[in-house]
PDB file of C-alpha atoms in Angstrom:
ATOM      1  CA  UNK A   1      94.977  63.564  38.351  1.00 51.00           C
ATOM      2  CA  UNK A   2      91.720  61.628  38.264  1.00 49.00           C
ATOM      3  CA  UNK A   3      93.602  58.327  37.987  1.00 52.00           C
ATOM      4  CA  UNK A   4      95.772  59.215  40.997  1.00 49.00           C
ATOM      5  CA  UNK A   5      92.656  60.166  42.975  1.00 49.00           C
ATOM      6  CA  UNK A   6      91.010  56.829  42.142  1.00 45.00           C
ATOM      7  CA  UNK A   7      94.175  54.980  43.136  1.00 46.00           C
ATOM      8  CA  UNK A   8      94.179  56.709  46.522  1.00 41.00           C
ATOM      9  CA  UNK A   9      90.515  55.851  47.053  1.00 45.00           C
ATOM     10  CA  UNK A  10      91.206  52.232  46.102  1.00 48.00           C
ATOM     11  CA  UNK A  11      94.083  52.032  48.575  1.00 44.00           C
ATOM     12  CA  UNK A  12      91.949  53.556  51.329  1.00 46.00           C
ATOM     13  CA  UNK A  13      89.203  51.041  50.602  1.00 47.00           C
ATOM     14  CA  UNK A  14      91.689  48.177  50.778  1.00 44.00           C
ATOM     15  CA  UNK A  15      93.058  49.390  54.113  1.00 42.00           C
ATOM     16  CA  UNK A  16      89.547  49.823  55.452  1.00 45.00           C
ATOM     17  CA  UNK A  17      88.649  46.281  54.447  1.00 42.00           C
ATOM     18  CA  UNK A  18      91.825  44.977  56.095  1.00 41.00           C
ATOM     19  CA  UNK A  19      90.927  46.644  59.386  1.00 41.00           C
ATOM     20  CA  UNK A  20      87.339  45.427  59.186  1.00 41.00           C
ATOM     21  CA  UNK A  21      88.539  41.873  58.592  1.00 41.00           C
ATOM     22  CA  UNK A  22      91.238  41.948  61.294  1.00 44.00           C
ATOM     23  CA  UNK A  23      91.392  38.775  63.343  1.00 49.00           C
ATOM     24  CA  UNK A  24      91.752  38.573  67.133  1.00 52.00           C
ATOM     25  CA  UNK A  25      95.554  38.784  66.972  1.00 47.00           C
ATOM     26  CA  UNK A  26      95.405  41.930  64.844  1.00 46.00           C
ATOM     27  CA  UNK A  27      92.852  43.594  67.090  1.00 48.00           C
ATOM     28  CA  UNK A  28      94.926  42.747  70.164  1.00 45.00           C
ATOM     29  CA  UNK A  29      97.981  44.388  68.586  1.00 46.00           C
ATOM     30  CA  UNK A  30      95.999  47.496  67.646  1.00 46.00           C
ATOM     31  CA  UNK A  31      94.629  47.848  71.175  1.00 52.00           C
ATOM     32  CA  UNK A  32      98.050  47.487  72.780  1.00 53.00           C
ATOM     33  CA  UNK A  33      97.719  43.870  73.867  1.00 63.00           C
ATOM     34  CA  UNK A  34     100.330  42.762  71.349  1.00 70.00           C
ATOM     35  CA  UNK A  35     101.775  40.111  73.680  1.00 79.00           C
ATOM     36  CA  UNK A  36      98.494  38.175  73.824  1.00 82.00           C
ATOM     37  CA  UNK A  37      98.234  35.081  71.665  1.00 85.00           C
ATOM     38  CA  UNK A  38      95.105  33.085  70.865  1.00 88.00           C
ATOM     39  CA  UNK A  39      94.571  29.455  69.878  1.00 90.00           C
ATOM     40  CA  UNK A  40      91.018  28.921  68.630  1.00 92.00           C
ATOM     41  CA  UNK A  41      89.175  25.630  68.147  1.00 94.00           C
ATOM     42  CA  UNK A  42      85.819  25.040  66.500  1.00 94.00           C
ATOM     43  CA  UNK A  43      83.364  22.988  68.535  1.00 94.00           C
ATOM     44  CA  UNK A  44      83.667  19.971  66.248  1.00 94.00           C
ATOM     45  CA  UNK A  45      87.402  19.718  67.058  1.00 94.00           C
ATOM     46  CA  UNK A  46      86.392  17.888  70.257  1.00 95.00           C
ATOM     47  CA  UNK A  47      87.509  14.337  70.954  1.00 94.00           C
ATOM     48  CA  UNK A  48      84.753  12.265  72.639  1.00 94.00           C
ATOM     49  CA  UNK A  49      85.964  10.358  75.699  1.00 93.00           C
ATOM     50  CA  UNK A  50      84.052   7.250  74.536  1.00 93.00           C
ATOM     51  CA  UNK A  51      82.239   6.130  71.415  1.00 92.00           C
ATOM     52  CA  UNK A  52      78.904   6.265  73.263  1.00 94.00           C
ATOM     53  CA  UNK A  53      79.053  10.071  73.269  1.00 93.00           C
ATOM     54  CA  UNK A  54      76.459  10.864  70.621  1.00 92.00           C
ATOM     55  CA  UNK A  55      76.828  14.150  68.754  1.00 92.00           C
ATOM     56  CA  UNK A  56      75.596  16.059  65.749  1.00 88.00           C
ATOM     57  CA  UNK A  57      77.850  18.565  64.043  1.00 82.00           C
ATOM     58  CA  UNK A  58      76.141  21.608  62.539  1.00 79.00           C
ATOM     59  CA  UNK A  59      77.995  24.749  61.389  1.00 83.00           C
ATOM     60  CA  UNK A  60      81.130  23.633  63.216  1.00 90.00           C
ATOM     61  CA  UNK A  61      79.487  23.130  66.627  1.00 95.00           C
ATOM     62  CA  UNK A  62      79.553  19.965  68.738  1.00 95.00           C
ATOM     63  CA  UNK A  63      75.932  19.271  69.725  1.00 94.00           C
ATOM     64  CA  UNK A  64      75.221  16.711  72.426  1.00 94.00           C
ATOM     65  CA  UNK A  65      72.838  14.232  70.810  1.00 93.00           C
ATOM     66  CA  UNK A  66      72.350  11.850  73.760  1.00 93.00           C
ATOM     67  CA  UNK A  67      68.600  12.479  73.794  1.00 93.00           C
ATOM     68  CA  UNK A  68      67.955   9.767  76.370  1.00 93.00           C
ATOM     69  CA  UNK A  69      69.704   8.539  79.511  1.00 93.00           C
ATOM     70  CA  UNK A  70      72.928   6.602  78.970  1.00 93.00           C
ATOM     71  CA  UNK A  71      76.078   7.162  76.967  1.00 93.00           C
ATOM     72  CA  UNK A  72      79.228   9.133  77.643  1.00 94.00           C
ATOM     73  CA  UNK A  73      78.893  12.896  78.073  1.00 94.00           C
ATOM     74  CA  UNK A  74      82.574  13.913  78.149  1.00 96.00           C
ATOM     75  CA  UNK A  75      84.449  15.576  75.298  1.00 96.00           C
ATOM     76  CA  UNK A  76      87.980  17.009  75.281  1.00 97.00           C
ATOM     77  CA  UNK A  77      89.938  19.694  73.437  1.00 97.00           C
ATOM     78  CA  UNK A  78      93.689  18.992  73.769  1.00 96.00           C
ATOM     79  CA  UNK A  79      95.932  22.015  73.301  1.00 94.00           C
ATOM     80  CA  UNK A  80      99.604  22.939  73.421  1.00 92.00           C
ATOM     81  CA  UNK A  81     101.021  26.352  74.291  1.00 89.00           C
ATOM     82  CA  UNK A  82     104.807  26.804  73.917  1.00 86.00           C
ATOM     83  CA  UNK A  83     106.890  26.952  77.100  1.00 83.00           C
ATOM     84  CA  UNK A  84     107.831  30.594  76.551  1.00 78.00           C
ATOM     85  CA  UNK A  85     104.234  31.673  77.181  1.00 85.00           C
ATOM     86  CA  UNK A  86     102.018  31.934  80.252  1.00 89.00           C
ATOM     87  CA  UNK A  87      98.491  30.540  80.146  1.00 91.00           C
ATOM     88  CA  UNK A  88      95.939  33.187  81.108  1.00 91.00           C
ATOM     89  CA  UNK A  89      92.475  31.789  80.500  1.00 92.00           C
ATOM     90  CA  UNK A  90      90.254  29.660  78.311  1.00 96.00           C
ATOM     91  CA  UNK A  91      86.960  30.973  76.946  1.00 96.00           C
ATOM     92  CA  UNK A  92      84.181  28.664  75.779  1.00 97.00           C
ATOM     93  CA  UNK A  93      81.183  29.683  73.675  1.00 96.00           C
ATOM     94  CA  UNK A  94      78.097  27.507  73.518  1.00 96.00           C
ATOM     95  CA  UNK A  95      74.322  27.272  73.444  1.00 95.00           C
ATOM     96  CA  UNK A  96      72.045  25.921  76.171  1.00 95.00           C
ATOM     97  CA  UNK A  97      68.245  26.021  76.334  1.00 93.00           C
ATOM     98  CA  UNK A  98      65.509  25.053  78.789  1.00 88.00           C
ATOM     99  CA  UNK A  99      65.496  21.412  79.842  1.00 87.00           C
ATOM    100  CA  UNK A 100      69.160  20.759  79.045  1.00 92.00           C
ATOM    101  CA  UNK A 101      71.726  19.272  81.397  1.00 90.00           C
ATOM    102  CA  UNK A 102      74.052  21.499  83.416  1.00 92.00           C
ATOM    103  CA  UNK A 103      77.365  21.656  81.601  1.00 95.00           C
ATOM    104  CA  UNK A 104      80.703  21.540  83.418  1.00 96.00           C
ATOM    105  CA  UNK A 105      83.922  22.795  81.843  1.00 97.00           C
ATOM    106  CA  UNK A 106      87.422  22.168  83.171  1.00 97.00           C
ATOM    107  CA  UNK A 107      91.001  22.884  82.185  1.00 97.00           C
ATOM    108  CA  UNK A 108      93.165  19.916  83.147  1.00 96.00           C
ATOM    109  CA  UNK A 109      96.880  19.187  83.259  1.00 95.00           C
ATOM    110  CA  UNK A 110      98.430  15.722  83.361  1.00 96.00           C
ATOM    111  CA  UNK A 111     102.173  15.298  84.009  1.00 95.00           C
ATOM    112  CA  UNK A 112     104.517  12.321  84.138  1.00 93.00           C
ATOM    113  CA  UNK A 113     108.302  12.435  84.176  1.00 88.00           C
ATOM    114  CA  UNK A 114     110.516   9.844  82.560  1.00 84.00           C
ATOM    115  CA  UNK A 115     110.995   8.021  85.852  1.00 88.00           C
ATOM    116  CA  UNK A 116     107.321   7.878  86.856  1.00 84.00           C
ATOM    117  CA  UNK A 117     104.863   5.133  85.942  1.00 88.00           C
ATOM    118  CA  UNK A 118     101.605   6.971  86.667  1.00 91.00           C
ATOM    119  CA  UNK A 119     100.658  10.503  85.624  1.00 92.00           C
ATOM    120  CA  UNK A 120      99.507  13.155  88.073  1.00 94.00           C
ATOM    121  CA  UNK A 121      96.382  14.899  86.787  1.00 95.00           C
ATOM    122  CA  UNK A 122      95.043  18.120  88.300  1.00 95.00           C
ATOM    123  CA  UNK A 123      92.199  20.500  87.492  1.00 96.00           C
ATOM    124  CA  UNK A 124      93.502  24.033  86.952  1.00 95.00           C
ATOM    125  CA  UNK A 125      90.104  25.719  86.570  1.00 96.00           C
ATOM    126  CA  UNK A 126      86.452  24.750  86.352  1.00 96.00           C
ATOM    127  CA  UNK A 127      83.012  26.254  85.974  1.00 96.00           C
ATOM    128  CA  UNK A 128      79.444  25.017  85.454  1.00 96.00           C
ATOM    129  CA  UNK A 129      76.864  26.602  83.179  1.00 95.00           C
ATOM    130  CA  UNK A 130      73.309  26.274  84.487  1.00 92.00           C
ATOM    131  CA  UNK A 131      71.591  29.065  82.558  1.00 83.00           C
ATOM    132  CA  UNK A 132      68.972  28.241  79.953  1.00 83.00           C
ATOM    133  CA  UNK A 133      68.839  31.493  78.025  1.00 86.00           C
ATOM    134  CA  UNK A 134      70.452  30.253  74.813  1.00 92.00           C
ATOM    135  CA  UNK A 135      73.915  31.464  73.824  1.00 94.00           C
ATOM    136  CA  UNK A 136      76.485  31.602  76.611  1.00 95.00           C
ATOM    137  CA  UNK A 137      80.173  32.214  77.147  1.00 95.00           C
ATOM    138  CA  UNK A 138      82.261  30.958  80.053  1.00 95.00           C
ATOM    139  CA  UNK A 139      85.770  31.941  81.174  1.00 95.00           C
ATOM    140  CA  UNK A 140      88.159  29.629  83.004  1.00 95.00           C
ATOM    141  CA  UNK A 141      90.962  31.682  84.542  1.00 94.00           C
ATOM    142  CA  UNK A 142      94.357  29.997  84.812  1.00 90.00           C
ATOM    143  CA  UNK A 143      96.321  32.589  86.772  1.00 83.00           C
ATOM    144  CA  UNK A 144     100.030  32.251  86.065  1.00 78.00           C
ATOM    145  CA  UNK A 145     100.264  28.699  84.736  1.00 87.00           C
ATOM    146  CA  UNK A 146     103.517  28.196  82.801  1.00 89.00           C
ATOM    147  CA  UNK A 147     103.362  25.272  80.345  1.00 89.00           C
ATOM    148  CA  UNK A 148     105.703  22.336  80.927  1.00 86.00           C
ATOM    149  CA  UNK A 149     105.457  20.561  77.601  1.00 90.00           C
ATOM    150  CA  UNK A 150     108.241  18.037  78.169  1.00 90.00           C
ATOM    151  CA  UNK A 151     106.320  16.205  80.880  1.00 93.00           C
ATOM    152  CA  UNK A 152     102.786  17.645  80.778  1.00 94.00           C
ATOM    153  CA  UNK A 153      99.705  17.692  78.561  1.00 95.00           C
ATOM    154  CA  UNK A 154      96.769  20.112  78.718  1.00 95.00           C
ATOM    155  CA  UNK A 155      93.155  19.938  77.616  1.00 96.00           C
ATOM    156  CA  UNK A 156      89.749  21.547  78.022  1.00 97.00           C
ATOM    157  CA  UNK A 157      87.175  19.029  79.208  1.00 97.00           C
ATOM    158  CA  UNK A 158      83.412  19.472  78.792  1.00 97.00           C
ATOM    159  CA  UNK A 159      80.827  17.261  80.486  1.00 96.00           C
ATOM    160  CA  UNK A 160      77.214  17.535  79.347  1.00 95.00           C
ATOM    161  CA  UNK A 161      75.613  16.671  82.671  1.00 92.00           C
ATOM    162  CA  UNK A 162      75.070  13.135  83.929  1.00 91.00           C
ATOM    163  CA  UNK A 163      74.460  10.048  81.814  1.00 92.00           C
ATOM    164  CA  UNK A 164      71.387   9.499  84.020  1.00 93.00           C
ATOM    165  CA  UNK A 165      69.511  12.125  82.009  1.00 91.00           C
ATOM    166  CA  UNK A 166      69.148  13.311  78.426  1.00 93.00           C
ATOM    167  CA  UNK A 167      71.197  16.228  77.131  1.00 91.00           C
ATOM    168  CA  UNK A 168      67.974  17.811  75.901  1.00 89.00           C
ATOM    169  CA  UNK A 169      64.953  17.162  73.730  1.00 88.00           C
ATOM    170  CA  UNK A 170      66.657  18.169  70.479  1.00 88.00           C
ATOM    171  CA  UNK A 171      70.114  17.834  68.963  1.00 88.00           C
ATOM    172  CA  UNK A 172      70.591  21.617  68.845  1.00 88.00           C
ATOM    173  CA  UNK A 173      69.554  22.300  72.450  1.00 92.00           C
ATOM    174  CA  UNK A 174      73.023  21.904  74.000  1.00 95.00           C
ATOM    175  CA  UNK A 175      76.214  22.517  72.113  1.00 95.00           C
ATOM    176  CA  UNK A 176      79.753  23.900  72.156  1.00 96.00           C
ATOM    177  CA  UNK A 177      80.398  26.372  69.361  1.00 96.00           C
ATOM    178  CA  UNK A 178      84.056  27.230  69.905  1.00 96.00           C
ATOM    179  CA  UNK A 179      86.922  27.322  72.393  1.00 97.00           C
ATOM    180  CA  UNK A 180      89.801  29.796  72.656  1.00 96.00           C
ATOM    181  CA  UNK A 181      92.994  29.490  74.685  1.00 95.00           C
ATOM    182  CA  UNK A 182      94.667  32.799  75.533  1.00 93.00           C
ATOM    183  CA  UNK A 183      98.303  33.014  76.567  1.00 91.00           C
ATOM    184  CA  UNK A 184     100.801  35.789  77.187  1.00 87.00           C
ATOM    185  CA  UNK A 185     104.162  36.042  75.484  1.00 80.00           C
ATOM    186  CA  UNK A 186     106.453  38.086  77.692  1.00 69.00           C
ATOM    187  CA  UNK A 187     109.013  38.905  75.015  1.00 61.00           C
ATOM    188  CA  UNK A 188     107.460  39.104  71.575  1.00 57.00           C
ATOM    189  CA  UNK A 189     110.448  40.695  69.847  1.00 60.00           C
ATOM    190  CA  UNK A 190     113.044  38.107  70.811  1.00 54.00           C
ATOM    191  CA  UNK A 191     110.671  35.260  71.770  1.00 50.00           C
ATOM    192  CA  UNK A 192     112.635  34.654  74.949  1.00 49.00           C
ATOM    193  CA  UNK A 193     115.787  33.759  72.995  1.00 52.00           C
ATOM    194  CA  UNK A 194     117.783  36.983  73.320  1.00 53.00           C
ATOM    195  CA  UNK A 195     121.205  36.052  74.652  1.00 55.00           C
ATOM    196  CA  UNK A 196     122.741  38.190  77.360  1.00 57.00           C
ATOM    197  CA  UNK A 197     126.169  39.585  76.606  1.00 56.00           C
ATOM    198  CA  UNK A 198     128.894  38.157  78.817  1.00 61.00           C
ATOM    199  CA  UNK A 199     132.187  40.106  78.631  1.00 62.00           C
TER     200      UNK A 199
END
């Protein structure tokens, strides 16, 4: 009897640990938002627009290390969301202290069909962070954007102010910690591939 009791306690502890360690997808399912899907990126996953974009990576964050005027300030996070989903919003977490450059974030889409020679690039959402209180989070709402992966590419673009000024006085003063793309899957059970019966 004692062994059975210990086994039950062990199972309960395991289940408790599983719930405590649940990731965003698991929590969304528990709360009823089971059709939401998340694509996370650590800050260091950024691709600098030019090699003059100085950075320092600490604990996964991308820290702007242009501590004097000059140099590129643009970094990008390319992402792909399958066609069957609808883009909802992008959330960016970062850190910004006193004396740092205003930081602009955009979600951009660039499309070019097989018969075109130049892509058409548009900004789907943008916001600028001007606060200097330390940690921040910013949301870029995308409405009802439906991905068109055959002809289009998407990315989150971050610009650490103007190259006419320093990012800050220290390499940890202005940084991007992580980025998350949230999309909605309308038909999770059949993934949009359920065939209609035709008699």
